[in-house]
Coordinates of C-alpha atoms (C1' of nucleotides) in Angstrom, one line a residue:
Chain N
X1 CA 0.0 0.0 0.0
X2 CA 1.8 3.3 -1.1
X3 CA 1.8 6.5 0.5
X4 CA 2.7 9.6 -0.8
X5 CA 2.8 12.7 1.2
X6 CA 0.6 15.5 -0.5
X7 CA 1.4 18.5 0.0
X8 CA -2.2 19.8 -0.2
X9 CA -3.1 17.6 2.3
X10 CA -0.3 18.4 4.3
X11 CA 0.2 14.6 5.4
X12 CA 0.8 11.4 4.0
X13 CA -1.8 9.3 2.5
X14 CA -2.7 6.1 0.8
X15 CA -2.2 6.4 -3.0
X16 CA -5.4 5.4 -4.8
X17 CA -5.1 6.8 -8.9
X18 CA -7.8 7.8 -10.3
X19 CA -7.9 4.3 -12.7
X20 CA -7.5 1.5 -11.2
X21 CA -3.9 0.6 -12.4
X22 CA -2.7 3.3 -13.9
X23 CA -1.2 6.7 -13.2
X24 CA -0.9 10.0 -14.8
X25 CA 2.3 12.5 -13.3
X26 CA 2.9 15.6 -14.7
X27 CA 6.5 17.3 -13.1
X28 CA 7.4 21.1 -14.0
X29 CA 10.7 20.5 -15.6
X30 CA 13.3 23.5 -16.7
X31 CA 13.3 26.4 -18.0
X32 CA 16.1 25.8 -20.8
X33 CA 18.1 29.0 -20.8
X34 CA 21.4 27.8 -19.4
X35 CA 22.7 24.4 -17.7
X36 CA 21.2 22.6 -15.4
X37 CA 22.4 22.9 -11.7
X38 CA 22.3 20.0 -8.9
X39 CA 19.3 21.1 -7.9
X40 CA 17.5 20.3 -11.4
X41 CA 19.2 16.7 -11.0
X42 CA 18.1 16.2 -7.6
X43 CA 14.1 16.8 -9.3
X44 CA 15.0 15.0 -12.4
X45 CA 16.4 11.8 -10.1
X46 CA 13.7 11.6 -7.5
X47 CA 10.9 11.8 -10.1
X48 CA 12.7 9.5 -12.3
X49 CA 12.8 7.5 -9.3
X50 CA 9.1 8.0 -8.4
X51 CA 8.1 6.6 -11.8
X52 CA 10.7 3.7 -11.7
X53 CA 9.1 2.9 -8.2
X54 CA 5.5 2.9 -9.8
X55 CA 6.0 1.2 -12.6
X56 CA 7.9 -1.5 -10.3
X57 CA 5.0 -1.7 -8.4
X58 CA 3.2 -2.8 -11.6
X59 CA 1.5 0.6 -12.5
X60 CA 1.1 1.5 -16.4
X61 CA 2.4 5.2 -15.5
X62 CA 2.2 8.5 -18.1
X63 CA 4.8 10.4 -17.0
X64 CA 5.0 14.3 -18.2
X65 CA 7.6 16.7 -17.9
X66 CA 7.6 20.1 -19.4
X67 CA 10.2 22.3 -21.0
X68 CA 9.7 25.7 -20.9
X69 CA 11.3 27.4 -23.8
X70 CA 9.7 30.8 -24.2
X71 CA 10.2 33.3 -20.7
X72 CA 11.4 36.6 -19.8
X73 CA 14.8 35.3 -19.2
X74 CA 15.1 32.9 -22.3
X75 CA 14.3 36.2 -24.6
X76 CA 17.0 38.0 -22.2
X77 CA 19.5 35.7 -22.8
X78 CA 19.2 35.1 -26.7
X79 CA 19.5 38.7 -26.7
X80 CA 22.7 39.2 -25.2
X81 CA 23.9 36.0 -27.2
X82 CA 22.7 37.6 -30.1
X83 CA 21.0 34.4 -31.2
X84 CA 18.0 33.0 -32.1
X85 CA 15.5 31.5 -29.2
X86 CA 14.9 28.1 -30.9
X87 CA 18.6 27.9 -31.4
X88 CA 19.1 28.6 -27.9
X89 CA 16.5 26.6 -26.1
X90 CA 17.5 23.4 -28.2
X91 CA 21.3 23.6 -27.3
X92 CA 20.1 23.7 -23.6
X93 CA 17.6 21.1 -24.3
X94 CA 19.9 19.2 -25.4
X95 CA 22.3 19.5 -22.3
X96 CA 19.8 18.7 -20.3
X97 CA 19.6 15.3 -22.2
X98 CA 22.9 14.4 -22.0
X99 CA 22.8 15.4 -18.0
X100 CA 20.1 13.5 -17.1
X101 CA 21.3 10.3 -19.5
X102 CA 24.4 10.4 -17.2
X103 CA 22.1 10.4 -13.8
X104 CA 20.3 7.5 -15.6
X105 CA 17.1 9.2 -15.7
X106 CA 14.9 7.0 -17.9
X107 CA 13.4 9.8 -20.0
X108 CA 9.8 10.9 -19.3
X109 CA 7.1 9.2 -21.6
X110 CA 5.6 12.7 -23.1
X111 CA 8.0 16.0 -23.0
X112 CA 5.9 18.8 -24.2
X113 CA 6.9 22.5 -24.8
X114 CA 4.8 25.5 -24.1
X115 CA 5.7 26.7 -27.5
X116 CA 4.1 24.2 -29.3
X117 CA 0.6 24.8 -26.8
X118 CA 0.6 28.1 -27.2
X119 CA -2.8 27.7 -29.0
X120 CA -4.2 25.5 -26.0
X121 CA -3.0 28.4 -23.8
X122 CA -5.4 31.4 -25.5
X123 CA -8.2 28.8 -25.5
X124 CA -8.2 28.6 -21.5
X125 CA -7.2 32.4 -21.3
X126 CA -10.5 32.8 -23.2
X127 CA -12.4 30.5 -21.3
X128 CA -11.3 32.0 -18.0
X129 CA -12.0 35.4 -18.9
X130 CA -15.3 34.3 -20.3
X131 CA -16.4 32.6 -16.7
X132 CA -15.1 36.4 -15.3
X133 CA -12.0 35.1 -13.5
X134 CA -9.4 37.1 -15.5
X135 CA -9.6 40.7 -17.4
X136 CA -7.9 41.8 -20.3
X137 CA -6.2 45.5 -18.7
X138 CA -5.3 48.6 -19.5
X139 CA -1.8 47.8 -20.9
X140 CA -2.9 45.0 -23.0
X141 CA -2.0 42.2 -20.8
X142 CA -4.3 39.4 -19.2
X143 CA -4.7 39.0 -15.6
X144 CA -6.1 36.2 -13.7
X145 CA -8.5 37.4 -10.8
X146 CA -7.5 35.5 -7.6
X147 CA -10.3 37.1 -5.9
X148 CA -12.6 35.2 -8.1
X149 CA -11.2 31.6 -7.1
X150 CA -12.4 31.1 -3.2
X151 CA -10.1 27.9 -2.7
X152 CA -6.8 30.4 -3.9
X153 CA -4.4 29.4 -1.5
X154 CA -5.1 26.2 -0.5
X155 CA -1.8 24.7 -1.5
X156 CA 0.5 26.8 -0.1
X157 CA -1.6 27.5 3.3
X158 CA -1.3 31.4 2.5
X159 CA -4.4 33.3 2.9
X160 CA -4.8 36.7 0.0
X161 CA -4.9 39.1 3.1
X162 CA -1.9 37.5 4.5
X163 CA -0.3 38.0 1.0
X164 CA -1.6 41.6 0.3
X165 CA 0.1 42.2 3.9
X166 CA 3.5 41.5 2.8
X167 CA 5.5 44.7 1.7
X168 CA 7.0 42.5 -1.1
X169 CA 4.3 42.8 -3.4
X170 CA 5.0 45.0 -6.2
X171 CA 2.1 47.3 -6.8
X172 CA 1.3 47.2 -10.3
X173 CA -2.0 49.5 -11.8
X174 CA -3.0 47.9 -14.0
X175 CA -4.0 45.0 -11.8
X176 CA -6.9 45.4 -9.9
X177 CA -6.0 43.3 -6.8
X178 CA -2.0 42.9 -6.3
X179 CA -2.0 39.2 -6.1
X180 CA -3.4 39.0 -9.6
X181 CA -1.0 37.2 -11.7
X182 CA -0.6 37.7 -16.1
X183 CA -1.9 35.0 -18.1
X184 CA -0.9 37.0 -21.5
X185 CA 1.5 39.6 -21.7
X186 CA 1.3 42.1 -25.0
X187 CA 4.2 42.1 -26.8
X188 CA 7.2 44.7 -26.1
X189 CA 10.2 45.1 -28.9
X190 CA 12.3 42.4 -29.9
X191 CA 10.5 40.1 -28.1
X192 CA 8.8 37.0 -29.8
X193 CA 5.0 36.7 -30.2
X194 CA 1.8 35.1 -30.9
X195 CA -1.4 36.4 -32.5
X196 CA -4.3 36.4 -29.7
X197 CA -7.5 37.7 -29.1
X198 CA -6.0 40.1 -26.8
X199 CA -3.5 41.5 -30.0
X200 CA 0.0 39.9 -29.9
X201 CA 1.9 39.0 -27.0
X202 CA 3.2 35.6 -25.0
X203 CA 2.3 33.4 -22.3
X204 CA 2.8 34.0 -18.9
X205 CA 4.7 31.5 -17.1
X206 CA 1.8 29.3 -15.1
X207 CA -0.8 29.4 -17.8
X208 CA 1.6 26.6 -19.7
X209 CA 1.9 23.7 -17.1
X210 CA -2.2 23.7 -16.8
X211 CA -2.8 23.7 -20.3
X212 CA 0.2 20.8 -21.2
X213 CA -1.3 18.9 -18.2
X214 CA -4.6 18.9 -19.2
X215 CA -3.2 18.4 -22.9
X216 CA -1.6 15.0 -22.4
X217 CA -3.0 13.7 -19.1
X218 CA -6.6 15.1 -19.0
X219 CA -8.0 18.0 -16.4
X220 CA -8.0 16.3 -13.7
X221 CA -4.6 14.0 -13.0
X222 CA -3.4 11.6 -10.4
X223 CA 0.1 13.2 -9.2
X224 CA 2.2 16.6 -9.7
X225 CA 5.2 17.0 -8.9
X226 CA 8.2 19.7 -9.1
X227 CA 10.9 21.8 -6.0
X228 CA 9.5 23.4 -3.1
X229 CA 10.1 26.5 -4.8
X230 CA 7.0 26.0 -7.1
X231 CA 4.5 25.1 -4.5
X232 CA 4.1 29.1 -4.4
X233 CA 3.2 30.8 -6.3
X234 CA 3.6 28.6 -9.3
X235 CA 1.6 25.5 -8.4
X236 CA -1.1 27.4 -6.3
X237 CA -1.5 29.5 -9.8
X238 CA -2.2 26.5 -11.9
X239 CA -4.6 25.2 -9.8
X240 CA -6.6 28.0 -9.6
X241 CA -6.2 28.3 -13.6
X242 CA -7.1 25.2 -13.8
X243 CA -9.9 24.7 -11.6
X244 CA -11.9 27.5 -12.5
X245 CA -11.1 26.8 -16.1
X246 CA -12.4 23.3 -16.2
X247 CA -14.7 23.3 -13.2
X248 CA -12.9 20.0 -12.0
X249 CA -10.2 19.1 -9.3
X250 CA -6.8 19.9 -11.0
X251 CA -4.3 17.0 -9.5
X252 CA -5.5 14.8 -6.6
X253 CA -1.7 14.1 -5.0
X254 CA 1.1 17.2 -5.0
X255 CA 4.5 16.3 -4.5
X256 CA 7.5 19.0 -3.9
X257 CA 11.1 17.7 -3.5
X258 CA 13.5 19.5 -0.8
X259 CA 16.3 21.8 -1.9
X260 CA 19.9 21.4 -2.8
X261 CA 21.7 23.6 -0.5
X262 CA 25.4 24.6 -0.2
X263 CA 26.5 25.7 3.0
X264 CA 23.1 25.5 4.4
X265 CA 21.5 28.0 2.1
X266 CA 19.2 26.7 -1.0
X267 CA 21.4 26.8 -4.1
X268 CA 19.9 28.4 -6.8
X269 CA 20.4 31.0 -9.6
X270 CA 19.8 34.4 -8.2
X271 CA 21.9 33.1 -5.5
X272 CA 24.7 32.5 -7.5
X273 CA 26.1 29.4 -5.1
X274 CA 24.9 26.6 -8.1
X275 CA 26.9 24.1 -9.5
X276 CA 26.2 22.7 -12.7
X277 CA 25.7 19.2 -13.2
X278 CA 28.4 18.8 -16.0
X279 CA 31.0 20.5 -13.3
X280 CA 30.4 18.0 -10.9
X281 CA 30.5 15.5 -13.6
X282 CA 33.6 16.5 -14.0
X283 CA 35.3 15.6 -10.8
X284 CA 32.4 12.7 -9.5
X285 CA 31.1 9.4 -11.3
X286 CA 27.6 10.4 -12.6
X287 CA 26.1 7.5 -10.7
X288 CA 27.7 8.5 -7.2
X289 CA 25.9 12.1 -7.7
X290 CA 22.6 9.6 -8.3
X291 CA 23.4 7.8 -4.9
X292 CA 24.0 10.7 -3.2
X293 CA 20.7 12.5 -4.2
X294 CA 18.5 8.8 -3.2
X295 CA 20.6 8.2 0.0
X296 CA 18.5 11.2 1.4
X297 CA 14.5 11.4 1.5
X298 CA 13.1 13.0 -1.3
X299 CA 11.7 16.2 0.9
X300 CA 14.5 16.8 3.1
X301 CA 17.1 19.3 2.4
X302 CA 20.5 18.0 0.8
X303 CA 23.7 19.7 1.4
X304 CA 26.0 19.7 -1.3
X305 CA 29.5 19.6 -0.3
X306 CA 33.1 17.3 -1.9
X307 CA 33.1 15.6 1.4
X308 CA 29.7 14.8 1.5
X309 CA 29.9 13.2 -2.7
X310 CA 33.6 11.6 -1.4
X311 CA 31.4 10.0 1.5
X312 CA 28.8 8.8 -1.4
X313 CA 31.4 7.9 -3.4
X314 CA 32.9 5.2 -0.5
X315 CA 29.3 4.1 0.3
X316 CA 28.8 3.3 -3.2
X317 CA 31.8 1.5 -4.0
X318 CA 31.0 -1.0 -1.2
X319 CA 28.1 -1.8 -2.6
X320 CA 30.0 -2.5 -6.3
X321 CA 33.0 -4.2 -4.4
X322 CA 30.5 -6.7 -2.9
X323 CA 29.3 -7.5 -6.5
X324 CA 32.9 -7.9 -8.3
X325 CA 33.4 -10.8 -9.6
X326 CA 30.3 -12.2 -8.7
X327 CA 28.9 -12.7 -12.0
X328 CA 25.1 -12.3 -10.9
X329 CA 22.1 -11.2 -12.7
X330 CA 20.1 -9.2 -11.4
X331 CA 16.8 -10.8 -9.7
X332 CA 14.0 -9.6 -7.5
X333 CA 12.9 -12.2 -5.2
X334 CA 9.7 -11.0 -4.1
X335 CA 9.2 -13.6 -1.4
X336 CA 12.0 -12.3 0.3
X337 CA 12.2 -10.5 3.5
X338 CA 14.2 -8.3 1.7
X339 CA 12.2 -7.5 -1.0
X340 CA 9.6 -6.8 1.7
X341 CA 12.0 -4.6 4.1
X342 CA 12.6 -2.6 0.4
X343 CA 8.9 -2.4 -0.8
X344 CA 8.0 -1.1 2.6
X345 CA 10.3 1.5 3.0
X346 CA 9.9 2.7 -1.1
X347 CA 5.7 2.6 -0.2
X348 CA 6.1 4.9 3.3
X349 CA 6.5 7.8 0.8
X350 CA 9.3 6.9 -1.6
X351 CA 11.7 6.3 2.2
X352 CA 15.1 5.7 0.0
X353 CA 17.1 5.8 2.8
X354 CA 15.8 3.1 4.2
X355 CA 15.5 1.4 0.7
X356 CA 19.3 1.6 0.4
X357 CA 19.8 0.7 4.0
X358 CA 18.7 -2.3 2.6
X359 CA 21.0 -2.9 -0.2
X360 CA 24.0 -2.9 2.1
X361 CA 22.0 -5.6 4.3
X362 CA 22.5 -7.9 0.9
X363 CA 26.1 -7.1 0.3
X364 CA 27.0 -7.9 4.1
X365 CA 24.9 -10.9 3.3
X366 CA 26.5 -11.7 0.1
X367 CA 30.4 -10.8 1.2
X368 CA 29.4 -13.2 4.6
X369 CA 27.6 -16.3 2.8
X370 CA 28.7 -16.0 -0.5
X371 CA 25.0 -17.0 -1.7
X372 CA 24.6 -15.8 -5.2
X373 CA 20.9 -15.4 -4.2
X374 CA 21.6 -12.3 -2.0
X375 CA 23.6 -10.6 -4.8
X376 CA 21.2 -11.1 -7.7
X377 CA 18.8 -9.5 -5.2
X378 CA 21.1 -6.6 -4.4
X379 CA 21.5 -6.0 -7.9
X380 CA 17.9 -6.8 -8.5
X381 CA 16.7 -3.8 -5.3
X382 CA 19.6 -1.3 -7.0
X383 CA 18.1 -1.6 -10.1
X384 CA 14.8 -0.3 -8.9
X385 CA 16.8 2.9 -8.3
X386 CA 18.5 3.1 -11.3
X387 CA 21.6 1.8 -9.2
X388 CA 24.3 -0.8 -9.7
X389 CA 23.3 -1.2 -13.4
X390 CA 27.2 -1.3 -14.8
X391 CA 29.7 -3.7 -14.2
X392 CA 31.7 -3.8 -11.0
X393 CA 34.7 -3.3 -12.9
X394 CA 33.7 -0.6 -15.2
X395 CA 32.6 1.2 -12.3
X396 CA 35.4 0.4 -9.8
X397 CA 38.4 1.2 -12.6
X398 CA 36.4 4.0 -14.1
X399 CA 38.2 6.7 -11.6
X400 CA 41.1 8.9 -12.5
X401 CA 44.2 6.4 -13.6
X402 CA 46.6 9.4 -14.4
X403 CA 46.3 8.5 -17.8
X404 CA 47.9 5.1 -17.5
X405 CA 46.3 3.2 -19.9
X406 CA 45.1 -0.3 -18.7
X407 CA 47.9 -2.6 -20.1
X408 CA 50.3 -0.2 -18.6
X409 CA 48.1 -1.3 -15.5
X410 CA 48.6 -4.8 -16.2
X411 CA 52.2 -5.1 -17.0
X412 CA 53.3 -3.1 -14.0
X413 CA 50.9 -6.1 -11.9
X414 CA 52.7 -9.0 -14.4
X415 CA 56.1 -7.5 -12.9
X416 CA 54.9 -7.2 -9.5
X417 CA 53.6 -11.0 -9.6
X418 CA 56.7 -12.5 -10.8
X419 CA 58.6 -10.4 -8.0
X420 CA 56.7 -11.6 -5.8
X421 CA 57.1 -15.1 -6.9
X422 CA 60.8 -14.4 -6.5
X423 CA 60.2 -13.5 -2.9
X424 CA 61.2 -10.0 -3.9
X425 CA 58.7 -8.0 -1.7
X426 CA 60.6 -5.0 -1.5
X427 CA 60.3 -4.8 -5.4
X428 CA 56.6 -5.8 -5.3
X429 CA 55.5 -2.9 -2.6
X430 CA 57.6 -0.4 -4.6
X431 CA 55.6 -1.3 -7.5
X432 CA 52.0 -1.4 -6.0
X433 CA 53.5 2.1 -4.5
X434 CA 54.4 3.5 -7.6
X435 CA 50.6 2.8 -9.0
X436 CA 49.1 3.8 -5.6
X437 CA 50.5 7.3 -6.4
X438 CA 48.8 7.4 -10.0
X439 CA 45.4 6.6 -8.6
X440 CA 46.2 2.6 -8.3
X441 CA 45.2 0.4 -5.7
X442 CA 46.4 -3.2 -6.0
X443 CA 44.1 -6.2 -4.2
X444 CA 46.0 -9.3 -4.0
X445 CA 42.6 -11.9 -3.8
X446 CA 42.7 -16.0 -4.1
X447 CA 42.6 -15.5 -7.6
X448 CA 45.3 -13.2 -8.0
X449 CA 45.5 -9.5 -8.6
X450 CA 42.9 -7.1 -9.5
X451 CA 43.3 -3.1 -9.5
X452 CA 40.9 -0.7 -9.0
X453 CA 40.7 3.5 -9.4
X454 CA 41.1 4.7 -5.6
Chain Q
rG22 C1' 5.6 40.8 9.7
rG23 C1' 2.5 36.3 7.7
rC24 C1' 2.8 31.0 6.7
rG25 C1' 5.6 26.4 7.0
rC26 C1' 9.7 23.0 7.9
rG27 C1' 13.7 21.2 10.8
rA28 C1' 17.3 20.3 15.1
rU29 C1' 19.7 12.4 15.8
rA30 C1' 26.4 10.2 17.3
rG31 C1' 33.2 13.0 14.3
rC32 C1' 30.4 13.4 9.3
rA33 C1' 25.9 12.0 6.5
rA34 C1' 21.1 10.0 7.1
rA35 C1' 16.3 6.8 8.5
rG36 C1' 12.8 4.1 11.3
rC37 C1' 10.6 3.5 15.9
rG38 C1' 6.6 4.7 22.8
rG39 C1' 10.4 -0.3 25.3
rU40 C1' 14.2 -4.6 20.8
rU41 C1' 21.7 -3.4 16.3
rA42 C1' 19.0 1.4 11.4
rU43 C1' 22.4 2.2 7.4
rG44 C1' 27.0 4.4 5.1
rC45 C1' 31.7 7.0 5.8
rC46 C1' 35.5 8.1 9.4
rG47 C1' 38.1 6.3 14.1
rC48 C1' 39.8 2.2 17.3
rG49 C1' 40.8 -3.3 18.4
rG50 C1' 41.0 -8.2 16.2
rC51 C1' 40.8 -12.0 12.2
rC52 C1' 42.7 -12.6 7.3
rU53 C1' 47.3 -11.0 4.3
rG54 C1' 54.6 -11.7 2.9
rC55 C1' 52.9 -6.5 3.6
rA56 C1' 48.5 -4.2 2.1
rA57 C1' 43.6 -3.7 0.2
rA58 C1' 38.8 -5.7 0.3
rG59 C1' 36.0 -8.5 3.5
rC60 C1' 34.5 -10.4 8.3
rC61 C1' 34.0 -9.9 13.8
rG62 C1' 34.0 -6.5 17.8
rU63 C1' 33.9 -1.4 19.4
rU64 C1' 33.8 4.3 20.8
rU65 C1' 30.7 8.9 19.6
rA66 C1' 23.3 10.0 19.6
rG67 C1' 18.8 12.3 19.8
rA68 C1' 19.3 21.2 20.9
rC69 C1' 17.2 22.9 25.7
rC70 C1' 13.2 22.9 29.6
rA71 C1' 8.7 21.0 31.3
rG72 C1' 4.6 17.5 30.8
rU73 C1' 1.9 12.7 29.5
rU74 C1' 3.5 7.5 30.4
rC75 C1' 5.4 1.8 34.0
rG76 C1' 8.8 3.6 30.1
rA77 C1' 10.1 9.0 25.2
rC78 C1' 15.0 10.3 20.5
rU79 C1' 9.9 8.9 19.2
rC80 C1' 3.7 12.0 21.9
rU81 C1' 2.2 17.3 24.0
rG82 C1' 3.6 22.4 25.4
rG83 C1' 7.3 26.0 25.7
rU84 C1' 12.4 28.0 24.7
rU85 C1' 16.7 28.6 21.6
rC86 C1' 18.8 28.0 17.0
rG87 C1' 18.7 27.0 11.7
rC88 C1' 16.1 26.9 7.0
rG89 C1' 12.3 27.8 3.3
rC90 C1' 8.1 30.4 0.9
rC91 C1' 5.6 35.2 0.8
rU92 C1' 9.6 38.3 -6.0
rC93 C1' 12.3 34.7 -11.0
rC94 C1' 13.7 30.0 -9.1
rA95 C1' 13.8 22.6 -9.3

RNA sequence: GGCGCGAUAGCAAAGCGGUUAUGCCGCGGCCUGCAAAGCCGUUUAGACCAGUUCGACUCUGGUUCGCGCCUCCA
């Protein structure tokens, strides 16, 4: 029995979808103006995991995530680049693909982009303005009417008079209560457009993730997802677009993933304290960044630090170590108190912690008994989490070698094995001491020497 | 100011009203020519103050501290 914690509901509950075996999740994706950062991975890895966990669970899961290609700071950008927006969106689109290939997130079934709804967008504008919860202003843009929607605020536990309180709130004229938020902004120079009832102009931002939601999963959907950051205003917007568009419930379970932080503070753009994911690629093993995003719970702040990946990186290799030379394939055996100890803690709300808790219960098993059973399992759990899915080897000599090439490795272990043989052990250590300095460590085992990438 | 979240051992991170979380690091041992890996053992917990209870890290209240949202943000 899954539970999910919904953020509407403030609490976990027992997931029921909406048809009986099947499951509809929409997750704001990125806006694709630049690189993406940790804290895009961390969503693109816990959702990826979400679905992997569904689907596991034997659920025929839709699984839409957005790109958002046309904003205020797309247009920005292409102008100081000098280039043009579709050239610019696809480069980081396709970033963002090789990224998340290297996290090994699966890609989403349906990946839709608000320029290509852009039609489905006026049609709701209209609608909304037609049922008299938005107004077409003074200066040409469209405004949604938050006074008109009674529920506004129920996600995000804000109340309007609370909000209207806070001295943050730009006052803008033309809006006729300062919460109001644009659904269709008239164009301004050198700025792309679209023809509209309203004269030409672009989407606001919220307006696209209710009309690609109801687009590909209907208006009224089992699970959304996307970072804390959203919940307000961005989520609490598109319900209230939605809702009063289509006189339905919008999403029945809302899901928000915690932060990346660095140094204890949320790491995100206008900060400045981000790291993209290709410059942690750099220096860490894609798959370790993975690990160290699904060793913590999906809603609990992650710290991002070298010692912390260095700590993931260990943890991670003890898992692979257990599984070298082992040979296994991997096999779930669901009658297994593992397998139950693993479903339990993935259905309390996606509890990977626990799941991988788990994992390193099999490879002390395995490295104790030797039973191939426990490490076909191990594998078998790991692969649930998009974990443990290359070679022990690959993974385990895939490190920094100094640019030894591997039958440099294995001549300099040839040499060391006949000194050895020769009782020359002064000869051998200097040898496994020479590669230990280039990134080598030497295991003698029963079956002679293996090396490995420290 | 409004709303919300959190505080677990050296570090990271979970569950749980009473029974070893887990990983990394440290220490001792086994194994090894020496190592490494592995195995066994082991040191460090539950911010603070009250309350409920036979019993609280776990529930309740308060205090302190940290963080987030309220503006673009995953």
């Amino acid at each position: 029995m899954l539970k999910i914690y919904n953020t509407l509901a403030r609490e976990k509950q027992i997931f029921i979808p909406m048809v009986a075996g099947k499951v509809s999740m929409y997750v704001c994706g990125m806006t694709v103006y630049d690189f993406c950062h940790l804290g895009h991975a961390r969503v693109m890895v816990v959702f990826d995991m979400v679905s992997r966990w569904l689907r596991s669970s034997g659920l025929d899961v839709t699984y839409v995530r957005n790109i958002t290609d046309i904003d205020d700071k797309i247009i920005k950008r292409a102008n100081e680049n000098g280039e043009d927006i579709s050239v610019l969106t696809q480069r980081f689109i396709d970033a963002m693909d090789e990224d998340s290939a290297l996290l090994g997130v699966l890609r989403p079934d349906i990946e839709p982009r608000a320029t290509a709804h852009v039609d489905g967008m006026i049609d709701m504008i209209s609608a909304l303005i037609s049922k008299g919860h938005a107004y077409h202003a003074e200066n040409g843009d469209v405004f949604y009417s938050v006074n008109s929607f009674a529920k506004y605020g129920k996600l995000s536990g804000k109340s309007l008079e609370d909000l209207r309180a806070g001295e943050r709130v730009e006052v803008d004229t033309f809006k006729r209560d300062p919460m109001d938020f644009v659904l269709w902004k008239s164009v301004k120079p050198n700025e792309p457009s679209w023809d509209s009832p309203w004269g030409k102009g672009r989407p606001g931002w919220h307006i696209e993730c209710s009309v690609m939601g109801a687009c590909h999963l209907g208006k009224h959907f089992d699970i959304h997802g996307g970072g804390q950051d959203l919940q307000f205003p961005h989520h609490e917007n598109e319900i209230a677009q939605s809702e009063a568009a289509n006189d339905c419930t919008f999403v029945n379970y809302w899901m928000h993933n915690g932060f990346v932080r660095v140094d204890d503070e949320k790491m995100s753009k206008s900060l400045g304290n981000f790291f993209t994911i290709r410059d942690v690629l750099k220096k860490y093993d894609a798959e370790v960044v993975r690990f160290f995003i699904l060793r913590a719970h999906y809603r609990s702040p992650l710290n991002y630090s070298d010692k912390h990946l260095d700590d993931a990186k260990q943890a991670l290799t003890r898992l692979y170590t257990a599984l070298r030379g082992a040979d296994v394939v991997a096999k779930v055996d669901e009658t297994a108190a593992t397998y139950e100890a693993f479903k339990a803690a993935m259905d309390d709300d996606f509890n990977t912690p626990e799941a991988v808790a788990v994992l390193f219960d099999l490879a002390n098993t395995f490295n104790k008994s030797g039973d191939l059973a426990a490490a076909s399992q191990l594998k078998g759990l790991a692969n649930i989490l998009g974990l443990l899915e290359r070679s022990p080897e690959v993974f385990m000599q895939g490190g920094s070698t100094d640019g030894l090439d591997v039958s440099a490795i294995e001549a300099k272990i040839t040499a060391r094995v006949e000194a050895k043989k020769a009782k020359d052990f002064a000869e051998a250590d200097r040898i496994r001491q020479e590669l230990s300095a280039q990134g080598i460590v030497l295991e003698d085992g029963p079956h002679g020497t293996t090396w490995r990438s420290a």
